[in-house]
Amino acid sequence: MSSSLTVEDERISLLLLPMECTCILTGSSICGEEVKFGGEGRNSAAPKSRLTSLVPEALGFGRKHDATVDIPLDTMNNSKNKERELASWEADLKRREQDIKRREDAVTRAGVPTDDRNWPPFFPIIHHDIANEIPVHAQRLQYLAFASWLGIVLCLVFNVIAVTVCWIRGGGVKIFFLAVIYALLGCPLSYVLWYRPLYRAMRTDSALKFSWFFLCYLVHIGFCIVAAIAPPIVFRGESFTGILAAISVFSDHVLVGFNSLGGNATLRDSKR
Protein backbone atom coordinates (compact mmCIF):
# COMPACT_ATOMS: atom_id res chain seq x y z
CA MET A 1 0.00 0.00 0.00
CA SER A 2 2.78 2.38 0.86
CA SER A 3 4.56 1.62 -2.35
CA SER A 4 1.46 2.38 -4.39
CA LEU A 5 1.00 5.70 -2.60
CA THR A 6 4.60 6.61 -3.20
CA VAL A 7 4.27 6.01 -6.91
CA GLU A 8 1.01 7.98 -6.98
CA ASP A 9 2.61 10.84 -5.07
CA GLU A 10 5.46 11.01 -7.53
CA ARG A 11 3.02 11.16 -10.43
CA ILE A 12 1.06 13.97 -8.77
CA SER A 13 4.31 15.82 -8.07
CA LEU A 14 5.29 15.59 -11.72
CA LEU A 15 1.85 16.90 -12.73
CA LEU A 16 1.99 19.83 -10.28
CA LEU A 17 5.55 20.83 -11.17
CA PRO A 18 4.64 23.10 -14.20
CA MET A 19 1.85 24.76 -12.25
CA GLU A 20 4.16 25.40 -9.34
CA CYS A 21 6.77 27.03 -11.55
CA THR A 22 4.09 29.24 -13.14
CA CYS A 23 2.84 30.32 -9.72
CA ILE A 24 6.33 31.20 -8.64
CA LEU A 25 6.97 33.31 -11.75
CA THR A 26 3.58 35.08 -11.66
CA GLY A 27 3.52 35.56 -7.91
CA SER A 28 0.14 33.79 -7.46
CA SER A 29 -0.88 32.55 -4.04
CA ILE A 30 -2.60 29.40 -5.28
CA CYS A 31 0.58 27.46 -4.77
CA GLY A 32 0.21 27.72 -0.99
CA GLU A 33 -3.34 26.25 -0.94
CA GLU A 34 -4.01 22.64 -0.11
CA VAL A 35 -4.80 20.29 -2.97
CA LYS A 36 -6.99 17.20 -2.60
CA PHE A 37 -5.60 14.10 -4.18
CA GLY A 38 -5.68 10.35 -3.69
CA GLY A 39 -8.38 7.81 -4.18
CA GLU A 40 -9.33 7.78 -0.52
CA GLY A 41 -10.48 11.38 -0.29
CA ARG A 42 -7.83 12.50 2.22
CA ASN A 43 -6.41 16.05 2.32
CA SER A 44 -2.69 16.10 1.75
CA ALA A 45 -0.41 19.08 1.14
CA ALA A 46 1.14 19.22 -2.30
CA PRO A 47 4.83 18.53 -2.17
CA LYS A 48 6.93 21.59 -2.85
CA SER A 49 9.29 21.33 -5.71
CA ARG A 50 12.99 21.67 -5.26
CA LEU A 51 13.12 23.94 -8.33
CA THR A 52 11.76 26.87 -6.32
CA SER A 53 15.20 27.56 -4.94
CA LEU A 54 16.58 27.73 -8.46
CA VAL A 55 14.06 30.30 -9.78
CA PRO A 56 15.20 33.86 -9.03
CA GLU A 57 12.84 36.22 -7.33
CA ALA A 58 10.86 38.52 -9.57
CA LEU A 59 12.31 42.00 -9.85
CA GLY A 60 10.16 44.92 -8.87
CA PHE A 61 9.58 47.61 -6.30
CA GLY A 62 10.48 46.59 -2.80
CA ARG A 63 12.82 43.82 -3.93
CA LYS A 64 16.46 43.52 -3.02
CA HIS A 65 17.54 43.78 -6.67
CA ASP A 66 15.88 47.18 -7.31
CA ALA A 67 18.05 49.70 -9.18
CA THR A 68 19.02 52.82 -7.25
CA VAL A 69 18.23 56.11 -9.05
CA ASP A 70 20.05 59.19 -7.83
CA ILE A 71 18.11 62.42 -8.39
CA PRO A 72 20.47 65.36 -7.92
CA LEU A 73 19.00 68.12 -5.86
CA ASP A 74 21.40 70.72 -7.26
CA THR A 75 19.38 71.07 -10.46
CA MET A 76 16.39 72.34 -8.51
CA ASN A 77 18.56 74.78 -6.60
CA ASN A 78 20.22 76.00 -9.82
CA SER A 79 16.88 76.63 -11.49
CA LYS A 80 15.73 78.66 -8.50
CA ASN A 81 18.96 80.66 -8.54
CA LYS A 82 18.56 81.36 -12.26
CA GLU A 83 15.01 82.52 -11.70
CA ARG A 84 16.22 84.90 -9.00
CA GLU A 85 18.98 86.26 -11.28
CA LEU A 86 16.55 86.80 -14.16
CA ALA A 87 14.15 88.59 -11.85
CA SER A 88 16.93 90.85 -10.56
CA TRP A 89 18.10 91.64 -14.13
CA GLU A 90 14.58 92.49 -15.18
CA ALA A 91 14.14 94.78 -12.19
CA ASP A 92 17.48 96.46 -12.97
CA LEU A 93 16.48 97.06 -16.60
CA LYS A 94 13.15 98.55 -15.54
CA ARG A 95 14.94 100.81 -13.08
CA ARG A 96 17.37 102.04 -15.75
CA GLU A 97 14.55 102.61 -18.21
CA GLN A 98 12.65 104.67 -15.68
CA ASP A 99 15.81 106.64 -14.88
CA ILE A 100 16.41 107.47 -18.55
CA LYS A 101 12.80 108.48 -19.04
CA ARG A 102 12.96 110.70 -15.96
CA ARG A 103 16.07 112.44 -17.29
CA GLU A 104 14.49 112.99 -20.70
CA ASP A 105 11.42 114.49 -19.06
CA ALA A 106 13.61 116.75 -16.94
CA VAL A 107 15.53 117.95 -20.02
CA THR A 108 12.27 118.59 -21.87
CA ARG A 109 10.81 120.57 -18.97
CA ALA A 110 14.02 122.61 -18.65
CA GLY A 111 13.81 123.60 -22.31
CA VAL A 112 17.28 122.34 -23.18
CA PRO A 113 17.39 121.52 -26.92
CA THR A 114 18.61 118.08 -27.92
CA ASP A 115 20.92 117.84 -30.93
CA ASP A 116 19.25 114.99 -32.77
CA ARG A 117 20.39 114.43 -36.34
CA ASN A 118 17.59 115.45 -38.68
CA TRP A 119 19.19 116.87 -41.84
CA PRO A 120 19.21 115.93 -44.66
CA PRO A 121 15.91 114.07 -44.23
CA PHE A 122 16.90 111.12 -46.43
CA PHE A 123 20.22 110.57 -44.57
CA PRO A 124 20.48 112.62 -41.36
CA ILE A 125 24.04 113.56 -40.46
CA ILE A 126 23.66 116.95 -38.72
CA HIS A 127 21.18 118.71 -36.48
CA HIS A 128 19.41 121.63 -38.11
CA ASP A 129 16.12 123.24 -37.04
CA ILE A 130 16.11 126.99 -37.62
CA ALA A 131 12.32 127.42 -37.33
CA ASN A 132 12.12 126.00 -33.79
CA GLU A 133 15.48 126.87 -32.24
CA ILE A 134 16.53 130.24 -33.66
CA PRO A 135 14.75 133.42 -32.51
CA VAL A 136 12.38 134.92 -35.04
CA HIS A 137 14.38 138.15 -35.53
CA ALA A 138 17.55 136.12 -36.39
CA GLN A 139 16.04 133.45 -38.60
CA ARG A 140 16.51 135.36 -41.86
CA LEU A 141 20.22 135.87 -41.19
CA GLN A 142 20.59 132.23 -40.25
CA TYR A 143 18.90 131.11 -43.47
CA LEU A 144 21.34 133.27 -45.45
CA ALA A 145 24.28 131.69 -43.62
CA PHE A 146 22.87 128.26 -44.36
CA ALA A 147 22.55 129.13 -48.06
CA SER A 148 26.17 130.33 -48.02
CA TRP A 149 27.33 127.04 -46.55
CA LEU A 150 25.36 125.05 -49.13
CA GLY A 151 26.93 127.27 -51.81
CA ILE A 152 30.50 126.45 -50.78
CA VAL A 153 29.62 122.75 -50.74
CA LEU A 154 28.19 123.03 -54.26
CA CYS A 155 31.26 124.93 -55.46
CA LEU A 156 33.67 122.33 -54.15
CA VAL A 157 31.70 119.51 -55.79
CA PHE A 158 31.56 121.41 -59.10
CA ASN A 159 35.29 122.10 -58.80
CA VAL A 160 35.95 118.35 -58.68
CA ILE A 161 33.85 117.84 -61.82
CA ALA A 162 35.56 120.63 -63.76
CA VAL A 163 39.06 119.54 -62.75
CA THR A 164 38.19 115.97 -63.72
CA VAL A 165 37.33 117.20 -67.23
CA CYS A 166 40.64 119.08 -67.33
CA TRP A 167 42.49 115.97 -66.22
CA ILE A 168 40.87 113.90 -68.97
CA ARG A 169 41.94 116.52 -71.53
CA GLY A 170 45.56 116.14 -70.40
CA GLY A 171 45.82 118.36 -67.36
CA GLY A 172 47.48 115.75 -65.12
CA VAL A 173 46.27 113.57 -62.27
CA LYS A 174 47.74 115.74 -59.50
CA ILE A 175 45.19 118.51 -59.95
CA PHE A 176 42.39 115.93 -59.70
CA PHE A 177 43.64 114.68 -56.35
CA LEU A 178 43.98 118.24 -55.08
CA ALA A 179 40.40 119.03 -56.08
CA VAL A 180 39.20 115.90 -54.26
CA ILE A 181 41.15 116.91 -51.15
CA TYR A 182 39.60 120.39 -51.24
CA ALA A 183 36.11 118.86 -51.39
CA LEU A 184 36.69 116.26 -48.69
CA LEU A 185 38.18 118.77 -46.27
CA GLY A 186 36.28 121.93 -47.20
CA CYS A 187 32.73 120.63 -46.70
CA PRO A 188 33.06 119.34 -43.12
CA LEU A 189 35.52 122.00 -41.99
CA SER A 190 33.29 124.85 -43.17
CA TYR A 191 30.41 123.40 -41.17
CA VAL A 192 32.44 122.77 -38.02
CA LEU A 193 34.52 125.97 -38.03
CA TRP A 194 32.02 128.69 -38.87
CA TYR A 195 28.46 127.53 -39.61
CA ARG A 196 27.85 125.48 -36.47
CA PRO A 197 29.35 128.16 -34.17
CA LEU A 198 27.05 130.72 -35.81
CA TYR A 199 24.04 128.42 -35.36
CA ARG A 200 24.80 127.90 -31.67
CA ALA A 201 25.55 131.57 -31.17
CA MET A 202 22.15 132.48 -32.61
CA ARG A 203 20.47 129.88 -30.45
CA THR A 204 22.17 130.71 -27.13
CA ASP A 205 23.25 134.34 -27.78
CA SER A 206 26.84 133.53 -26.84
CA ALA A 207 29.46 136.24 -27.43
CA LEU A 208 32.30 133.71 -27.45
CA LYS A 209 30.71 131.70 -30.23
CA PHE A 210 30.07 134.89 -32.24
CA SER A 211 33.72 135.88 -32.00
CA TRP A 212 34.82 132.40 -33.13
CA PHE A 213 32.43 132.60 -36.07
CA PHE A 214 33.80 135.95 -37.26
CA LEU A 215 37.38 134.71 -37.05
CA CYS A 216 36.73 131.51 -39.01
CA TYR A 217 34.47 133.23 -41.53
CA LEU A 218 37.26 135.64 -42.43
CA VAL A 219 39.46 132.63 -43.24
CA HIS A 220 36.59 131.23 -45.32
CA ILE A 221 36.30 134.47 -47.31
CA GLY A 222 40.06 134.45 -47.98
CA PHE A 223 39.87 130.88 -49.28
CA CYS A 224 36.97 131.82 -51.59
CA ILE A 225 38.94 134.77 -53.01
CA VAL A 226 41.99 132.59 -53.73
CA ALA A 227 39.81 129.91 -55.34
CA ALA A 228 37.98 132.49 -57.49
CA ILE A 229 41.22 134.00 -58.80
CA ALA A 230 43.15 130.70 -58.97
CA PRO A 231 46.66 132.18 -58.99
CA PRO A 232 49.40 129.95 -60.43
CA ILE A 233 50.80 129.02 -57.03
CA VAL A 234 50.03 125.30 -56.70
CA PHE A 235 50.25 123.41 -60.01
CA ARG A 236 49.64 126.64 -62.00
CA GLY A 237 46.32 127.09 -60.21
CA GLU A 238 44.59 124.46 -62.31
CA SER A 239 43.26 122.65 -59.23
CA PHE A 240 40.71 125.51 -58.90
CA THR A 241 38.13 126.64 -61.43
CA GLY A 242 39.20 130.28 -61.18
CA ILE A 243 39.60 133.15 -63.62
CA LEU A 244 43.31 132.70 -64.34
CA ALA A 245 42.93 128.93 -64.76
CA ALA A 246 40.03 129.44 -67.17
CA ILE A 247 42.03 131.92 -69.27
CA SER A 248 45.03 129.59 -69.44
CA VAL A 249 43.03 126.59 -70.69
CA PHE A 250 40.39 128.40 -72.76
CA SER A 251 42.60 128.61 -75.86
CA ASP A 252 43.32 124.87 -75.85
CA HIS A 253 40.05 123.38 -74.62
CA VAL A 254 36.87 125.39 -74.92
CA LEU A 255 34.81 122.97 -72.80
CA VAL A 256 37.32 123.09 -69.96
CA GLY A 257 37.35 126.88 -70.15
CA PHE A 258 33.59 127.09 -69.89
CA ASN A 259 33.62 124.72 -66.92
CA SER A 260 36.20 126.90 -65.19
CA LEU A 261 34.17 130.04 -65.81
CA GLY A 262 31.03 128.32 -64.54
CA GLY A 263 32.80 127.24 -61.39
CA ASN A 264 34.14 130.74 -60.89
CA ALA A 265 30.65 132.24 -61.18
CA THR A 266 29.26 129.71 -58.72
CA LEU A 267 32.07 130.43 -56.29
CA ARG A 268 31.45 134.19 -56.43
CA ASP A 269 27.74 133.66 -55.79
CA SER A 270 28.43 131.49 -52.76
CA LYS A 271 30.86 134.10 -51.39
CA ARG A 272 28.10 136.68 -51.50
Coordinates of C-alpha atoms in Angstrom, one line a residue:
M1 CA 0.0 0.0 0.0
S2 CA 2.8 2.4 0.9
S3 CA 4.6 1.6 -2.4
S4 CA 1.5 2.4 -4.4
L5 CA 1.0 5.7 -2.6
T6 CA 4.6 6.6 -3.2
V7 CA 4.3 6.0 -6.9
E8 CA 1.0 8.0 -7.0
D9 CA 2.6 10.8 -5.1
E10 CA 5.5 11.0 -7.5
R11 CA 3.0 11.2 -10.4
I12 CA 1.1 14.0 -8.8
S13 CA 4.3 15.8 -8.1
L14 CA 5.3 15.6 -11.7
L15 CA 1.9 16.9 -12.7
L16 CA 2.0 19.8 -10.3
L17 CA 5.6 20.8 -11.2
P18 CA 4.6 23.1 -14.2
M19 CA 1.8 24.8 -12.2
E20 CA 4.2 25.4 -9.3
C21 CA 6.8 27.0 -11.6
T22 CA 4.1 29.2 -13.1
C23 CA 2.8 30.3 -9.7
I24 CA 6.3 31.2 -8.6
L25 CA 7.0 33.3 -11.7
T26 CA 3.6 35.1 -11.7
G27 CA 3.5 35.6 -7.9
S28 CA 0.1 33.8 -7.5
S29 CA -0.9 32.5 -4.0
I30 CA -2.6 29.4 -5.3
C31 CA 0.6 27.5 -4.8
G32 CA 0.2 27.7 -1.0
E33 CA -3.3 26.2 -0.9
E34 CA -4.0 22.6 -0.1
V35 CA -4.8 20.3 -3.0
K36 CA -7.0 17.2 -2.6
F37 CA -5.6 14.1 -4.2
G38 CA -5.7 10.3 -3.7
G39 CA -8.4 7.8 -4.2
E40 CA -9.3 7.8 -0.5
G41 CA -10.5 11.4 -0.3
R42 CA -7.8 12.5 2.2
N43 CA -6.4 16.0 2.3
S44 CA -2.7 16.1 1.7
A45 CA -0.4 19.1 1.1
A46 CA 1.1 19.2 -2.3
P47 CA 4.8 18.5 -2.2
K48 CA 6.9 21.6 -2.8
S49 CA 9.3 21.3 -5.7
R50 CA 13.0 21.7 -5.3
L51 CA 13.1 23.9 -8.3
T52 CA 11.8 26.9 -6.3
S53 CA 15.2 27.6 -4.9
L54 CA 16.6 27.7 -8.5
V55 CA 14.1 30.3 -9.8
P56 CA 15.2 33.9 -9.0
E57 CA 12.8 36.2 -7.3
A58 CA 10.9 38.5 -9.6
L59 CA 12.3 42.0 -9.8
G60 CA 10.2 44.9 -8.9
F61 CA 9.6 47.6 -6.3
G62 CA 10.5 46.6 -2.8
R63 CA 12.8 43.8 -3.9
K64 CA 16.5 43.5 -3.0
H65 CA 17.5 43.8 -6.7
D66 CA 15.9 47.2 -7.3
A67 CA 18.1 49.7 -9.2
T68 CA 19.0 52.8 -7.3
V69 CA 18.2 56.1 -9.1
D70 CA 20.1 59.2 -7.8
I71 CA 18.1 62.4 -8.4
P72 CA 20.5 65.4 -7.9
L73 CA 19.0 68.1 -5.9
D74 CA 21.4 70.7 -7.3
T75 CA 19.4 71.1 -10.5
M76 CA 16.4 72.3 -8.5
N77 CA 18.6 74.8 -6.6
N78 CA 20.2 76.0 -9.8
S79 CA 16.9 76.6 -11.5
K80 CA 15.7 78.7 -8.5
N81 CA 19.0 80.7 -8.5
K82 CA 18.6 81.4 -12.3
E83 CA 15.0 82.5 -11.7
R84 CA 16.2 84.9 -9.0
E85 CA 19.0 86.3 -11.3
L86 CA 16.5 86.8 -14.2
A87 CA 14.2 88.6 -11.9
S88 CA 16.9 90.8 -10.6
W89 CA 18.1 91.6 -14.1
E90 CA 14.6 92.5 -15.2
A91 CA 14.1 94.8 -12.2
D92 CA 17.5 96.5 -13.0
L93 CA 16.5 97.1 -16.6
K94 CA 13.1 98.5 -15.5
R95 CA 14.9 100.8 -13.1
R96 CA 17.4 102.0 -15.7
E97 CA 14.6 102.6 -18.2
Q98 CA 12.7 104.7 -15.7
D99 CA 15.8 106.6 -14.9
I100 CA 16.4 107.5 -18.6
K101 CA 12.8 108.5 -19.0
R102 CA 13.0 110.7 -16.0
R103 CA 16.1 112.4 -17.3
E104 CA 14.5 113.0 -20.7
D105 CA 11.4 114.5 -19.1
A106 CA 13.6 116.8 -16.9
V107 CA 15.5 117.9 -20.0
T108 CA 12.3 118.6 -21.9
R109 CA 10.8 120.6 -19.0
A110 CA 14.0 122.6 -18.7
G111 CA 13.8 123.6 -22.3
V112 CA 17.3 122.3 -23.2
P113 CA 17.4 121.5 -26.9
T114 CA 18.6 118.1 -27.9
D115 CA 20.9 117.8 -30.9
D116 CA 19.3 115.0 -32.8
R117 CA 20.4 114.4 -36.3
N118 CA 17.6 115.5 -38.7
W119 CA 19.2 116.9 -41.8
P120 CA 19.2 115.9 -44.7
P121 CA 15.9 114.1 -44.2
F122 CA 16.9 111.1 -46.4
F123 CA 20.2 110.6 -44.6
P124 CA 20.5 112.6 -41.4
I125 CA 24.0 113.6 -40.5
I126 CA 23.7 116.9 -38.7
H127 CA 21.2 118.7 -36.5
H128 CA 19.4 121.6 -38.1
D129 CA 16.1 123.2 -37.0
I130 CA 16.1 127.0 -37.6
A131 CA 12.3 127.4 -37.3
N132 CA 12.1 126.0 -33.8
E133 CA 15.5 126.9 -32.2
I134 CA 16.5 130.2 -33.7
P135 CA 14.7 133.4 -32.5
V136 CA 12.4 134.9 -35.0
H137 CA 14.4 138.1 -35.5
A138 CA 17.6 136.1 -36.4
Q139 CA 16.0 133.5 -38.6
R140 CA 16.5 135.4 -41.9
L141 CA 20.2 135.9 -41.2
Q142 CA 20.6 132.2 -40.2
Y143 CA 18.9 131.1 -43.5
L144 CA 21.3 133.3 -45.4
A145 CA 24.3 131.7 -43.6
F146 CA 22.9 128.3 -44.4
A147 CA 22.6 129.1 -48.1
S148 CA 26.2 130.3 -48.0
W149 CA 27.3 127.0 -46.5
L150 CA 25.4 125.1 -49.1
G151 CA 26.9 127.3 -51.8
I152 CA 30.5 126.4 -50.8
V153 CA 29.6 122.7 -50.7
L154 CA 28.2 123.0 -54.3
C155 CA 31.3 124.9 -55.5
L156 CA 33.7 122.3 -54.1
V157 CA 31.7 119.5 -55.8
F158 CA 31.6 121.4 -59.1
N159 CA 35.3 122.1 -58.8
V160 CA 35.9 118.4 -58.7
I161 CA 33.8 117.8 -61.8
A162 CA 35.6 120.6 -63.8
V163 CA 39.1 119.5 -62.8
T164 CA 38.2 116.0 -63.7
V165 CA 37.3 117.2 -67.2
C166 CA 40.6 119.1 -67.3
W167 CA 42.5 116.0 -66.2
I168 CA 40.9 113.9 -69.0
R169 CA 41.9 116.5 -71.5
G170 CA 45.6 116.1 -70.4
G171 CA 45.8 118.4 -67.4
G172 CA 47.5 115.7 -65.1
V173 CA 46.3 113.6 -62.3
K174 CA 47.7 115.7 -59.5
I175 CA 45.2 118.5 -60.0
F176 CA 42.4 115.9 -59.7
F177 CA 43.6 114.7 -56.4
L178 CA 44.0 118.2 -55.1
A179 CA 40.4 119.0 -56.1
V180 CA 39.2 115.9 -54.3
I181 CA 41.1 116.9 -51.2
Y182 CA 39.6 120.4 -51.2
A183 CA 36.1 118.9 -51.4
L184 CA 36.7 116.3 -48.7
L185 CA 38.2 118.8 -46.3
G186 CA 36.3 121.9 -47.2
C187 CA 32.7 120.6 -46.7
P188 CA 33.1 119.3 -43.1
L189 CA 35.5 122.0 -42.0
S190 CA 33.3 124.8 -43.2
Y191 CA 30.4 123.4 -41.2
V192 CA 32.4 122.8 -38.0
L193 CA 34.5 126.0 -38.0
W194 CA 32.0 128.7 -38.9
Y195 CA 28.5 127.5 -39.6
R196 CA 27.8 125.5 -36.5
P197 CA 29.4 128.2 -34.2
L198 CA 27.1 130.7 -35.8
Y199 CA 24.0 128.4 -35.4
R200 CA 24.8 127.9 -31.7
A201 CA 25.5 131.6 -31.2
M202 CA 22.2 132.5 -32.6
R203 CA 20.5 129.9 -30.4
T204 CA 22.2 130.7 -27.1
D205 CA 23.2 134.3 -27.8
S206 CA 26.8 133.5 -26.8
A207 CA 29.5 136.2 -27.4
L208 CA 32.3 133.7 -27.5
K209 CA 30.7 131.7 -30.2
F210 CA 30.1 134.9 -32.2
S211 CA 33.7 135.9 -32.0
W212 CA 34.8 132.4 -33.1
F213 CA 32.4 132.6 -36.1
F214 CA 33.8 135.9 -37.3
L215 CA 37.4 134.7 -37.0
C216 CA 36.7 131.5 -39.0
Y217 CA 34.5 133.2 -41.5
L218 CA 37.3 135.6 -42.4
V219 CA 39.5 132.6 -43.2
H220 CA 36.6 131.2 -45.3
I221 CA 36.3 134.5 -47.3
G222 CA 40.1 134.4 -48.0
F223 CA 39.9 130.9 -49.3
C224 CA 37.0 131.8 -51.6
I225 CA 38.9 134.8 -53.0
V226 CA 42.0 132.6 -53.7
A227 CA 39.8 129.9 -55.3
A228 CA 38.0 132.5 -57.5
I229 CA 41.2 134.0 -58.8
A230 CA 43.1 130.7 -59.0
P231 CA 46.7 132.2 -59.0
P232 CA 49.4 129.9 -60.4
I233 CA 50.8 129.0 -57.0
V234 CA 50.0 125.3 -56.7
F235 CA 50.3 123.4 -60.0
R236 CA 49.6 126.6 -62.0
G237 CA 46.3 127.1 -60.2
E238 CA 44.6 124.5 -62.3
S239 CA 43.3 122.6 -59.2
F240 CA 40.7 125.5 -58.9
T241 CA 38.1 126.6 -61.4
G242 CA 39.2 130.3 -61.2
I243 CA 39.6 133.2 -63.6
L244 CA 43.3 132.7 -64.3
A245 CA 42.9 128.9 -64.8
A246 CA 40.0 129.4 -67.2
I247 CA 42.0 131.9 -69.3
S248 CA 45.0 129.6 -69.4
V249 CA 43.0 126.6 -70.7
F250 CA 40.4 128.4 -72.8
S251 CA 42.6 128.6 -75.9
D252 CA 43.3 124.9 -75.9
H253 CA 40.1 123.4 -74.6
V254 CA 36.9 125.4 -74.9
L255 CA 34.8 123.0 -72.8
V256 CA 37.3 123.1 -70.0
G257 CA 37.4 126.9 -70.2
F258 CA 33.6 127.1 -69.9
N259 CA 33.6 124.7 -66.9
S260 CA 36.2 126.9 -65.2
L261 CA 34.2 130.0 -65.8
G262 CA 31.0 128.3 -64.5
G263 CA 32.8 127.2 -61.4
N264 CA 34.1 130.7 -60.9
A265 CA 30.7 132.2 -61.2
T266 CA 29.3 129.7 -58.7
L267 CA 32.1 130.4 -56.3
R268 CA 31.5 134.2 -56.4
D269 CA 27.7 133.7 -55.8
S270 CA 28.4 131.5 -52.8
K271 CA 30.9 134.1 -51.4
R272 CA 28.1 136.7 -51.5

